[in-house]
Coordinates of C-alpha atoms and ligand atoms in Angstrom, one line a residue:
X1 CA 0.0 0.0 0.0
X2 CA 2.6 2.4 1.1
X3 CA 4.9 1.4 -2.0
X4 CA 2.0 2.3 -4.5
X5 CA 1.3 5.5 -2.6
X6 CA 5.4 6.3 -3.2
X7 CA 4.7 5.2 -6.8
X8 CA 2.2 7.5 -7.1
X9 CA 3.5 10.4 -5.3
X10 CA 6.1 10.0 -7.8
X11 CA 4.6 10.2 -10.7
X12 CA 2.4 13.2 -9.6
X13 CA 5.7 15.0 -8.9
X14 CA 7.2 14.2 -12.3
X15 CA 3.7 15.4 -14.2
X16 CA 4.0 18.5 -12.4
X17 CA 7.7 18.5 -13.3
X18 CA 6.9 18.3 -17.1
X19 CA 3.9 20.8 -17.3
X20 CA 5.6 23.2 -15.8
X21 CA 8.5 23.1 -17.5
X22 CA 6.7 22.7 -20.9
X23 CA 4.5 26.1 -19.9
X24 CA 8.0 28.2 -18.9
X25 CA 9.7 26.8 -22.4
X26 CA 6.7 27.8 -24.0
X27 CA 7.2 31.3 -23.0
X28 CA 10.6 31.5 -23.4
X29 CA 10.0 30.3 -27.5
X30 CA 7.2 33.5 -27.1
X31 CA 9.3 35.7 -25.4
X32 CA 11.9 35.2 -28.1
X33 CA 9.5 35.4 -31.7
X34 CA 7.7 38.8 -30.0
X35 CA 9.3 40.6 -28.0
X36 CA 12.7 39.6 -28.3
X37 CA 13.9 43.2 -29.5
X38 CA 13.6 46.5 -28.1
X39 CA 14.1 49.9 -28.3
X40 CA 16.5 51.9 -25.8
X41 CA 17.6 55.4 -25.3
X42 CA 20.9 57.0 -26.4
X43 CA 22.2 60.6 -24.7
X44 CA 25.7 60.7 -25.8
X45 CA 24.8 63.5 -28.1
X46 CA 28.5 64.2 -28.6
X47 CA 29.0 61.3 -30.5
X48 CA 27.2 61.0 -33.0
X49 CA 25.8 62.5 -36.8
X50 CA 22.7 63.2 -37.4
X51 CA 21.2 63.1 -41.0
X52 CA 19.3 66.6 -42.1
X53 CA 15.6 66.0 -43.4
X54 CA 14.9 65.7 -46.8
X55 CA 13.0 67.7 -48.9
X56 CA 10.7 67.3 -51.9
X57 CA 9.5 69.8 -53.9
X58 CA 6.6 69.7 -56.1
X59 CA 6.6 72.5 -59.1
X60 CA 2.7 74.0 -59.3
X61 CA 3.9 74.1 -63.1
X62 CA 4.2 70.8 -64.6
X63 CA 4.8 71.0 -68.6
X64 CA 7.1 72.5 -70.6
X65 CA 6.5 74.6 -73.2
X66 CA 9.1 73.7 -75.5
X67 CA 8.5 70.2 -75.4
X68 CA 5.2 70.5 -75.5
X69 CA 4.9 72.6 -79.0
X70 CA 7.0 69.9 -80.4
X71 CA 5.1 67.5 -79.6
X72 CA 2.0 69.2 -81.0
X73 CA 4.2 70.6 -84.5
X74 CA 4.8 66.4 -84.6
X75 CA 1.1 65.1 -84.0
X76 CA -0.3 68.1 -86.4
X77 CA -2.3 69.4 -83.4
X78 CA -3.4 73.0 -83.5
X79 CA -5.5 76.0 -82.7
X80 CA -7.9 75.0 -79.7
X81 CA -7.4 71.6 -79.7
X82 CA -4.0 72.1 -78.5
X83 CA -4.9 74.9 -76.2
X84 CA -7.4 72.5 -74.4
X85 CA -5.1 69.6 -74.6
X86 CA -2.5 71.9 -72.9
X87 CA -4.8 72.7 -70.4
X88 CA -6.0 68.9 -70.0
X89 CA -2.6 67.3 -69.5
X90 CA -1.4 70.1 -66.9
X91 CA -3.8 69.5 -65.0
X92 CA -3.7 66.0 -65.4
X93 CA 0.1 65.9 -64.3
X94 CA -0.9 68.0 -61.3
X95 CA -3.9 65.7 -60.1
X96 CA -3.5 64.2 -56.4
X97 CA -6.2 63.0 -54.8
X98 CA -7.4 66.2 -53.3
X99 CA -8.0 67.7 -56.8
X100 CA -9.4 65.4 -59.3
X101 CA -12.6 67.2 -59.9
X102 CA -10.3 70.2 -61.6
X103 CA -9.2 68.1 -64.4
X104 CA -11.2 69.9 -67.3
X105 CA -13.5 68.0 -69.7
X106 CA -13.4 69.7 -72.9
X107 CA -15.4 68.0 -76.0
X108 CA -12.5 67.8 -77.9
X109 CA -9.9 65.3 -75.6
X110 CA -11.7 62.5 -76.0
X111 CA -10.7 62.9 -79.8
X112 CA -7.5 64.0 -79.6
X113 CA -6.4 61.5 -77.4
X114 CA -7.9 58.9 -79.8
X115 CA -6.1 59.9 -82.7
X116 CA -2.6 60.2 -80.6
X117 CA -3.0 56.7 -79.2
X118 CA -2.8 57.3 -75.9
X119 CA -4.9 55.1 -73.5
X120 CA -4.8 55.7 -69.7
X121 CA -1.6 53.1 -69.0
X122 CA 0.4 55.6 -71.3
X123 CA -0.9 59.2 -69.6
X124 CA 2.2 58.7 -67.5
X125 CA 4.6 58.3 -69.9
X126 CA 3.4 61.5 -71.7
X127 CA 3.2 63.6 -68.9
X128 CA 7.1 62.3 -68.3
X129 CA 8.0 62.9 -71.5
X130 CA 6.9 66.5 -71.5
X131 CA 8.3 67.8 -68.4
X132 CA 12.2 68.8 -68.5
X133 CA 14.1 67.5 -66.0
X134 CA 15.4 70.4 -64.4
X135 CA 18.1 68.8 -63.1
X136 CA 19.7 68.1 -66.6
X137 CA 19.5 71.9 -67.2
X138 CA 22.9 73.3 -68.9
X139 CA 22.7 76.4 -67.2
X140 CA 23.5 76.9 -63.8
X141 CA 21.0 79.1 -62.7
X142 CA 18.4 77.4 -63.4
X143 CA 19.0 73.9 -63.1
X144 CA 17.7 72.5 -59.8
X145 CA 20.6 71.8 -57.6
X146 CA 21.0 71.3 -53.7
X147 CA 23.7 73.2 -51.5
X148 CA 25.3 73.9 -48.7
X149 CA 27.5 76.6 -49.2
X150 CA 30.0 74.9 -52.3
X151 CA 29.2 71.8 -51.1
X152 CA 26.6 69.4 -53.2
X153 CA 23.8 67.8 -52.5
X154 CA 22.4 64.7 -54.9
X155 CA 18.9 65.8 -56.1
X156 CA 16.8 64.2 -58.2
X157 CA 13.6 63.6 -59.8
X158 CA 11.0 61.1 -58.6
X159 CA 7.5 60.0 -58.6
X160 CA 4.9 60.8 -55.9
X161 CA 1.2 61.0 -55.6
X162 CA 1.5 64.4 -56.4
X163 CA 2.9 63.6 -60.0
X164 CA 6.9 64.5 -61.4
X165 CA 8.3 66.1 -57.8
X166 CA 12.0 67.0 -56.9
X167 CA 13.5 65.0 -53.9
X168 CA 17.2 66.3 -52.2
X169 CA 19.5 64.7 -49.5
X170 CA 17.5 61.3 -49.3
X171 CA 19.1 58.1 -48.3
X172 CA 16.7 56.0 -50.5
X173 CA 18.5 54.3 -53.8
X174 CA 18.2 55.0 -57.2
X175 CA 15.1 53.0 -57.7
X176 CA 13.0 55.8 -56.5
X177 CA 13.6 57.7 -59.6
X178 CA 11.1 58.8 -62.0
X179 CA 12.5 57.2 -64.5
X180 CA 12.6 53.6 -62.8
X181 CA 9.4 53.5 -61.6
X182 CA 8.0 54.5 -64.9
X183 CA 10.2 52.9 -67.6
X184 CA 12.1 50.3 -65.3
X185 CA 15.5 51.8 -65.9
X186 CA 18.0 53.9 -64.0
X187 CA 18.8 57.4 -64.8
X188 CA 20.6 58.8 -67.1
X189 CA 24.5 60.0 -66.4
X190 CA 24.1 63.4 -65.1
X191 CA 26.7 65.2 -66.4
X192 CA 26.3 68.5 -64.1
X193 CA 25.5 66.7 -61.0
X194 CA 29.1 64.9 -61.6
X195 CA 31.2 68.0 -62.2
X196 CA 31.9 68.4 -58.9
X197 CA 32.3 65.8 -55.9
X198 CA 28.8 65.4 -53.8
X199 CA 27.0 63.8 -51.1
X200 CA 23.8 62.0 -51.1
X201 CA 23.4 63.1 -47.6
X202 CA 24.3 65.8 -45.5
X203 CA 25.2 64.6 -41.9
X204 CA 26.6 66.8 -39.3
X205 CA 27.5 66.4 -35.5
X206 CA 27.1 69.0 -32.5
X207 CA 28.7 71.4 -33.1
X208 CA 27.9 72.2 -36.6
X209 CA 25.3 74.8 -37.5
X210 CA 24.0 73.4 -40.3
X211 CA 21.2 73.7 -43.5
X212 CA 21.3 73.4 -47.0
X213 CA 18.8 75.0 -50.2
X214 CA 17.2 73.4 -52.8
X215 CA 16.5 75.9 -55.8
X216 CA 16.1 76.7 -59.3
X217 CA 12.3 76.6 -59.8
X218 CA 11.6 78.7 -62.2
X219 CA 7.9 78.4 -61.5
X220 CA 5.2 80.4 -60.2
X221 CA 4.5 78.5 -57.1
X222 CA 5.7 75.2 -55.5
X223 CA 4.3 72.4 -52.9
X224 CA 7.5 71.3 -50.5
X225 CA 7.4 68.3 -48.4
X226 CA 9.8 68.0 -45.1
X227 CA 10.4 64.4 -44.2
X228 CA 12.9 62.1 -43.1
X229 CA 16.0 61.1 -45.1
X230 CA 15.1 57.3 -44.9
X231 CA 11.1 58.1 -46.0
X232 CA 9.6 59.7 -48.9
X233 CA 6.7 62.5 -48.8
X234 CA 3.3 61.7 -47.8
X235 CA 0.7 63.7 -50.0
X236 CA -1.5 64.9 -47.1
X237 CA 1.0 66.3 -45.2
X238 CA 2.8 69.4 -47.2
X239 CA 4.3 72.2 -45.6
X240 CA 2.4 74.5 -48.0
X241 CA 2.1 75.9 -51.5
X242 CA 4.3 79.0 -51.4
X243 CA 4.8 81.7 -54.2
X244 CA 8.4 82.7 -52.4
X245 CA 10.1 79.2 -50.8
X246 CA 10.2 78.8 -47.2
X247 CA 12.9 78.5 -44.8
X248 CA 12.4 75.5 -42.7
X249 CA 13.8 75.0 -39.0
X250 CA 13.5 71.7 -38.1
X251 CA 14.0 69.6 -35.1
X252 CA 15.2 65.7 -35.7
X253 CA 15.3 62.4 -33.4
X254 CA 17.0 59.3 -35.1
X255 CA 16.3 55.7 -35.0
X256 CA 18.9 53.8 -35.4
X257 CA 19.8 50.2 -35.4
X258 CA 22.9 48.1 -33.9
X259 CA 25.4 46.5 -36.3
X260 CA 23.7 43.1 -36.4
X261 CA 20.4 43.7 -35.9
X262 CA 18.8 42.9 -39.5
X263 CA 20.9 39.6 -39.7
X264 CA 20.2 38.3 -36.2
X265 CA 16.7 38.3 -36.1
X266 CA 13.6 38.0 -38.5
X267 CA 10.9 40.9 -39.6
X268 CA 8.6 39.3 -37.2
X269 CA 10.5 39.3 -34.2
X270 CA 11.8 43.3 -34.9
X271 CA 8.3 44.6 -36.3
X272 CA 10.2 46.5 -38.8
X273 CA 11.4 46.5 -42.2
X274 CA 14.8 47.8 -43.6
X275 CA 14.0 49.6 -47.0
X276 CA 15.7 46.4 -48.9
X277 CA 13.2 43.8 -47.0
X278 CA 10.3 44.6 -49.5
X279 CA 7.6 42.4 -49.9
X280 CA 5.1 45.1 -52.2
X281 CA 3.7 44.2 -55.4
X282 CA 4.6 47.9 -57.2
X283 CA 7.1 48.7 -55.5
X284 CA 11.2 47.1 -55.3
X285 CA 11.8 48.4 -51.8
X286 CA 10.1 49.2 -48.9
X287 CA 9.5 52.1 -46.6
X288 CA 6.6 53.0 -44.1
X289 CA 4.7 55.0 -46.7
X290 CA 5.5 53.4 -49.5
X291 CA 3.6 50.5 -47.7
X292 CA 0.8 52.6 -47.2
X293 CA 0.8 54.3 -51.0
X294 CA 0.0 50.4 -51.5
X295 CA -2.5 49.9 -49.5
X296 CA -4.0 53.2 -51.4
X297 CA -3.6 51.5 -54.6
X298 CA -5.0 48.7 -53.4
X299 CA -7.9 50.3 -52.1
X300 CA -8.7 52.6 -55.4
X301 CA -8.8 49.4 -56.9
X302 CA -11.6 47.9 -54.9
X303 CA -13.4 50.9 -54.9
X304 CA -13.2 52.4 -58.5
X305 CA -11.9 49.4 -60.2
X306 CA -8.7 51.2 -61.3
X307 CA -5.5 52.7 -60.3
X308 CA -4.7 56.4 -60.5
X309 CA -1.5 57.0 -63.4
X310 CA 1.3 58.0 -60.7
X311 CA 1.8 54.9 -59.6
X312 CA 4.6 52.6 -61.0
X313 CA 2.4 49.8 -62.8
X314 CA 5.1 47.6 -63.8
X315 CA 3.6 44.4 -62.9
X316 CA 3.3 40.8 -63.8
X317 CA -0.6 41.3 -63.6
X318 CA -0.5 45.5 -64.1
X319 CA -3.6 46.7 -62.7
X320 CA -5.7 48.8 -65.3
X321 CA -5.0 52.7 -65.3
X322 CA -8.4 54.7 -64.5
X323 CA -9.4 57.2 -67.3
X324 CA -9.5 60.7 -66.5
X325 CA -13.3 60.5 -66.8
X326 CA -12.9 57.8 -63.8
X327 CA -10.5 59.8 -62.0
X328 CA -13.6 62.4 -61.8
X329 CA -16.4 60.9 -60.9
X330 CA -15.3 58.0 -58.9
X331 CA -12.2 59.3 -56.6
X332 CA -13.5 62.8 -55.0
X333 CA -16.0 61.2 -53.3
X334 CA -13.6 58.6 -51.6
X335 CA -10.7 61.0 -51.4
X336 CA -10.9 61.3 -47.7
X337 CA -10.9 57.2 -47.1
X338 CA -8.4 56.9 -49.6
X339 CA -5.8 59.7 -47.8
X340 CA -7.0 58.7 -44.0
X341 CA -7.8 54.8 -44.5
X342 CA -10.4 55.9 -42.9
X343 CA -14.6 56.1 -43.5
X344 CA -16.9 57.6 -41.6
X345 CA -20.5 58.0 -42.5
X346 CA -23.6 57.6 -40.1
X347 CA -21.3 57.1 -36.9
X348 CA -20.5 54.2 -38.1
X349 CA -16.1 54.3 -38.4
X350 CA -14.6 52.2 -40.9
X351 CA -10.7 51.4 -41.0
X352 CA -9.3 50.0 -44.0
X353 CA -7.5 47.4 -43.9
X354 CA -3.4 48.3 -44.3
X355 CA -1.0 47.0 -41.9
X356 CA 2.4 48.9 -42.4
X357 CA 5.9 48.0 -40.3
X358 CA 7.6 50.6 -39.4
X359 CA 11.3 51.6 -41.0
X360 CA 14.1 49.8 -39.1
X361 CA 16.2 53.6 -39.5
X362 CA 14.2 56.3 -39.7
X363 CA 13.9 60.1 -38.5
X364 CA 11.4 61.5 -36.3
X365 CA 10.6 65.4 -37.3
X366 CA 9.1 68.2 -35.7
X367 CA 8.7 71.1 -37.1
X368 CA 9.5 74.7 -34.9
X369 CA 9.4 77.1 -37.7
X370 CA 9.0 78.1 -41.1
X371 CA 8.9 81.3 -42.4
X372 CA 8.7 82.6 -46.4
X373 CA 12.0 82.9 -48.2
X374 CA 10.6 86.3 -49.8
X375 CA 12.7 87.7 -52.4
X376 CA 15.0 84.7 -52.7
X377 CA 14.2 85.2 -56.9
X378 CA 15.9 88.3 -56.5
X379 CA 18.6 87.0 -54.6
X380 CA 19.1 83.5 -56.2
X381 CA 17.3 84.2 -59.2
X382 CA 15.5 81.3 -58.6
X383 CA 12.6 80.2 -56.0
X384 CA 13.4 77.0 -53.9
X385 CA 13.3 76.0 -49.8
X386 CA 16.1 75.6 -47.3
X387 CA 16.5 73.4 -44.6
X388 CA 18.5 74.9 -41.2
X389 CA 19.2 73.3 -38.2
X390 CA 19.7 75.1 -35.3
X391 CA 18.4 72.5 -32.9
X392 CA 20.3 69.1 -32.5
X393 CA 18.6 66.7 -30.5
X394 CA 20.1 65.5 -27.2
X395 CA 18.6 61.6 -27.4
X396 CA 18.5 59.2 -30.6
X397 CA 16.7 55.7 -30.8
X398 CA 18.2 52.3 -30.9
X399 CA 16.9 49.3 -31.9
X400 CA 18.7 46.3 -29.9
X401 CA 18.6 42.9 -29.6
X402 CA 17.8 42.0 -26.2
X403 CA 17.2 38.1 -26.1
X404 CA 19.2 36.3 -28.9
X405 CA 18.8 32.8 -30.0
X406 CA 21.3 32.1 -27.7
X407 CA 19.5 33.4 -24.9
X408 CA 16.4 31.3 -25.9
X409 CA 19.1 28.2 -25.7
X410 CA 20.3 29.1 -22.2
X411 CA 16.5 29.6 -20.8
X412 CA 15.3 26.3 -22.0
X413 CA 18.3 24.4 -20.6
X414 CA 17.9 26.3 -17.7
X415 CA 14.2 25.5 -17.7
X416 CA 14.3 21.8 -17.9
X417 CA 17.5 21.8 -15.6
X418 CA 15.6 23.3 -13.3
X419 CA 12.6 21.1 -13.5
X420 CA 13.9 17.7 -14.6
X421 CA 17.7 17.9 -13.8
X422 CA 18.2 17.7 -17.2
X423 CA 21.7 18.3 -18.6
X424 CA 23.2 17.4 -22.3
X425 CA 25.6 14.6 -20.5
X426 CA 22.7 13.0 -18.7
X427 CA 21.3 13.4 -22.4
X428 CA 23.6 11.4 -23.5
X429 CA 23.9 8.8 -21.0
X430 CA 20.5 8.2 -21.3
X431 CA 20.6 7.5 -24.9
X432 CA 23.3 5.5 -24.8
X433 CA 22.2 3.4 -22.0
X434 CA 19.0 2.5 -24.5
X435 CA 21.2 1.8 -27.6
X436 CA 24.8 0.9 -27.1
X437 CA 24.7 -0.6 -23.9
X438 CA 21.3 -2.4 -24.5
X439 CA 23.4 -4.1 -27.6
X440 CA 26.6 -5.3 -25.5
X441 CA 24.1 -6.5 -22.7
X442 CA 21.8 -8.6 -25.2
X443 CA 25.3 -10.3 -27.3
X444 CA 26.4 -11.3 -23.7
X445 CA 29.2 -9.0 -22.8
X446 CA 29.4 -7.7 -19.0
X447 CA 30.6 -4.2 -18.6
Ligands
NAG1 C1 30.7 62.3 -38.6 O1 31.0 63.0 -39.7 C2 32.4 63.3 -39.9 C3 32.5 64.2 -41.1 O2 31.4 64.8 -41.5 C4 33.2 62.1 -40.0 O3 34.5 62.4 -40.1 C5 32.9 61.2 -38.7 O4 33.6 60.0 -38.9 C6 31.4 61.0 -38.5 N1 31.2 60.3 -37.3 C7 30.4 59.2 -37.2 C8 30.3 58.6 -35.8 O5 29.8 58.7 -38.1
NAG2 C1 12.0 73.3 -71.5 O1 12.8 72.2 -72.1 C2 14.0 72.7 -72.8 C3 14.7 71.6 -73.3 O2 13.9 70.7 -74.1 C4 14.9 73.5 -71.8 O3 16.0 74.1 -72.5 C5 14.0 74.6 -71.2 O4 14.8 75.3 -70.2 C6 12.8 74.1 -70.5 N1 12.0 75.2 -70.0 C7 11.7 75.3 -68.7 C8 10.8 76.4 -68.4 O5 12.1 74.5 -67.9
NAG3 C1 -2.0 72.1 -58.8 O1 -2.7 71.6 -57.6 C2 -2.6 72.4 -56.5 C3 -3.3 71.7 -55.4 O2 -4.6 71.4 -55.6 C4 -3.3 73.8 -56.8 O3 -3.1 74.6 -55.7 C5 -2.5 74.4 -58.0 O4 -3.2 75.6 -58.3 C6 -2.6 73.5 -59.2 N1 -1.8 74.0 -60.2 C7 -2.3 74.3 -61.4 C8 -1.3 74.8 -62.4 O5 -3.4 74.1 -61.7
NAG4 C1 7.8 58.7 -74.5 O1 9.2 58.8 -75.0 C2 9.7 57.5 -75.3 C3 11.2 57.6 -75.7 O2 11.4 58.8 -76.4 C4 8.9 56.8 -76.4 O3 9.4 55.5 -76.6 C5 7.4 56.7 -75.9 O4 6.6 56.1 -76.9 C6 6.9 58.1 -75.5 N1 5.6 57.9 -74.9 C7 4.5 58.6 -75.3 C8 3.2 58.2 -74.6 O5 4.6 59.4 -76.1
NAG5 C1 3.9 42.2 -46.2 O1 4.0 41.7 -44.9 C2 3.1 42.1 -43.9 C3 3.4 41.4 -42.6 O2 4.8 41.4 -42.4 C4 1.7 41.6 -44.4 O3 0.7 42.0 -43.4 C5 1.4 42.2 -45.7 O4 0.2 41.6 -46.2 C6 2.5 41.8 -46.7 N1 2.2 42.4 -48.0 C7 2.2 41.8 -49.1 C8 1.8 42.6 -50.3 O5 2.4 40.6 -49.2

């Protein structure tokens, strides 16, 4: 009686043994896939270089002239049909989604696009072809260049939501080009750009004071975007349409990430992406709202059946290209839900459904002032915005790894050690008093 009552005493104690120790391993293989990164605080403002913002600017002028008269002397278009196509294809290359109702509608479009050929998947590749790349201008003055002083700043054009936009000091790679996105190529040598040595970013420590100007718009007005070297512009969130420039002073926080954190653990663990780790459909590489101009495209597809022309479309399955008549009547009602991902009508709140990681490096802004450049045409003899720092921040952001895989190792051993005794040697003496001894014992040899 007393034996079985041992026996069973026993094997109550090594149940409990196991459970337990399955439950804390458990959590351990949890702790490791979830929360097994974190983010800590850096003060040692001394040390380090922060990146300046980035700028984008978008030019409230979108065609050229020249380009555009050629085109017309070419295609034999004249007198008002050319006047309203002008007027069409401005406004077409200057359509976000806060102002597709202004596209005009004139009678004669409809035929004139006809007899050019162009269907909506090429308005694009028009509106490309008729804007000058002001960065490829010959003459100084003009061309759009970036500066800090003598020193160069890469600039470069690129494709937004907002249509053909200018981006300087960004740390994203040539694929977010105009060109790439629309033709699938890399742009073109630029000659002026290389004349003298530059930077694609302009970094700077403590003790610098430190800005830098984008100009040579030659335009009546322009739309600039502040954001973070390691993002591109979000359409909803300009910094305003100015006829003089602004000077912008603003104040930066940085993410950063330690030396082995994208190789030592997965996207799920960190619950971020690097801007190589893309897994978009229209898009070769990933930020935060580049993910989310996705999820818009994705959207305007449900909804209107189509896809707005500024978006790179160079797919295995391309998604059809809305036509401007489309782009009228179907987007300005959704234009809200389709900026916000978010519905509201009735009290009744509807999120879309777009789930965005954030950017493994990134830069946090906040803006403490802006005020109008005015007479910067005079001065520069071109309009444009500047970027100063006068503030440098005193903390910065890093990502760390704070249980590794070999943590996860240590804590299980640990684990069943602690419950079981376990050990790799007992391990082994267990195995191989079930194999190799079991084998001597059964051919007759005494150990
Ligand atoms: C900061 O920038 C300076 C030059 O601008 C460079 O010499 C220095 O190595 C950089 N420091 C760090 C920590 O990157
Ligand atoms: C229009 O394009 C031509 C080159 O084709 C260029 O020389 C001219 O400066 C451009 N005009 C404007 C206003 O950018
Ligand atoms: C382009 O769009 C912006 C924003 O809607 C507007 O303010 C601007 O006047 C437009 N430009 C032209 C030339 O229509
Ligand atoms: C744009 O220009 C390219 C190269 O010059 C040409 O192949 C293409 O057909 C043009 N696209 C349109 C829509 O005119
Ligand atoms: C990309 O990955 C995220 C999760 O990491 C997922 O929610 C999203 O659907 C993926 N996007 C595509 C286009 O596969």
């Amino acid at each position: 009686m007393s034996l079985l009552f041992e026996r069973l005493l026993w094997l109550v104690l090594l149940i409990a043994s196991i459970y337990f120790c399955i439950i804390s391993c458990i959590s351990s293989v949890q702790r490791f896939h979830t929360k097994s990164t974190h983010i800590g605080l850096e003060r040692n403002s001394y040390y380090w270089n922060t990146s300046l913002p980035s700028i984008t600017i978008c030019p409230m002028q979108r065609l050229n002239d020249t380009l555009f008269d050629n085109y017309c002397r070419v295609n034999k278009l004249r007198g008002r049909e050319k006047t309203e196509f002008w007027d069409f294809l401005e406004n077409l290359a200057n359509a976000t989604y806060i102002n597709f109702q202004n596209i005009p509608e004139y009678d004669s479009i409809d035929g004139t696009l006809d007899s050019l050929g162009i269907r909506p998947k090429h308005y694009m590749e028009l509106i490309y072809n008729l804007t000058f790349d002001g960065t490829y201008e010959p003459i100084e003055k003009i061309r759009i260049r970036c500066l800090d002083g003598q020193a160069h700043v890469r600039v470069r054009q690129i494709l937004t939501e907002f249509g053909l936009c200018y981006l300087c000091n960004s740390y994203l790679g040539e694929e977010y080009t105009s060109r790439f996105l629309i033709f699938g190529e890399f742009p073109e040598f630029n000659k002026y750009l290389n004349l003298q040595p530059y930077v694609d970013v302009k970094q700077a420590s403590f003790f610098d004071d430190m800005g830098y100007t984008m100009f040579g718009f030659d335009f009546e007005a322009l739309d600039s975007y502040i954001h973070s070297a390691f993002e591109v512009m979000k359409v909803d969130n300009n910094f305003g349409y100015t006829h003089y420039g602004a000077i912008y002073e603003p104040e930066v926080e940085e993410i950063v990430a330690e030396s082995d954190f994208g190789t030592e653990t997965s996207i799920s663990q960190r619950k971020c992406r690097f801007y190589h780790e893309s897994n978009l459909t229209h898009y070769p590489f990933y930020t935060k709202n580049i993910c989310q101009q996705e999820c818009r495209i994705n959207l305007a597809y449900k909804i209107c059946k189509c896809i707005p022309h500024f978006y790179p479309n160079r797919i295995a399955n391309p998604k059809p290209v809305c036509t401007y008549k489309t782009l009228k009547t179907c987007f300005p009602r959704h234009a809200d839900y389709f900026l916000k991902f978010y519905k509201k009508d009735d009290n009744l709140a509807e999120p879309a459904e777009c789930y965005c990681e954030q950017n493994c490096i990134d830069a946090v802004l906040k803006m403490k002032r802006a005020f109008p450049m005015r007479g910067a045409r005079q001065l520069l003899g071109s309009m444009g915005s500047s970027i100063s720092m006068k503030i440098w921040p005193r903390i910065q952001f890093k990502r760390q790894v704070i249980f590794s895989f070999t943590d996860l190792l240590v804590s299980i051993g640990g684990t069943a050690g602690l419950y079981l005794g376990f050990s790799v040697l007992g391990l082994v003496e267990f195995v191989y008093f079930f194999t190799l001894r079991l084998l001597w014992h059964l051919f007759g040899y005494q150990i």
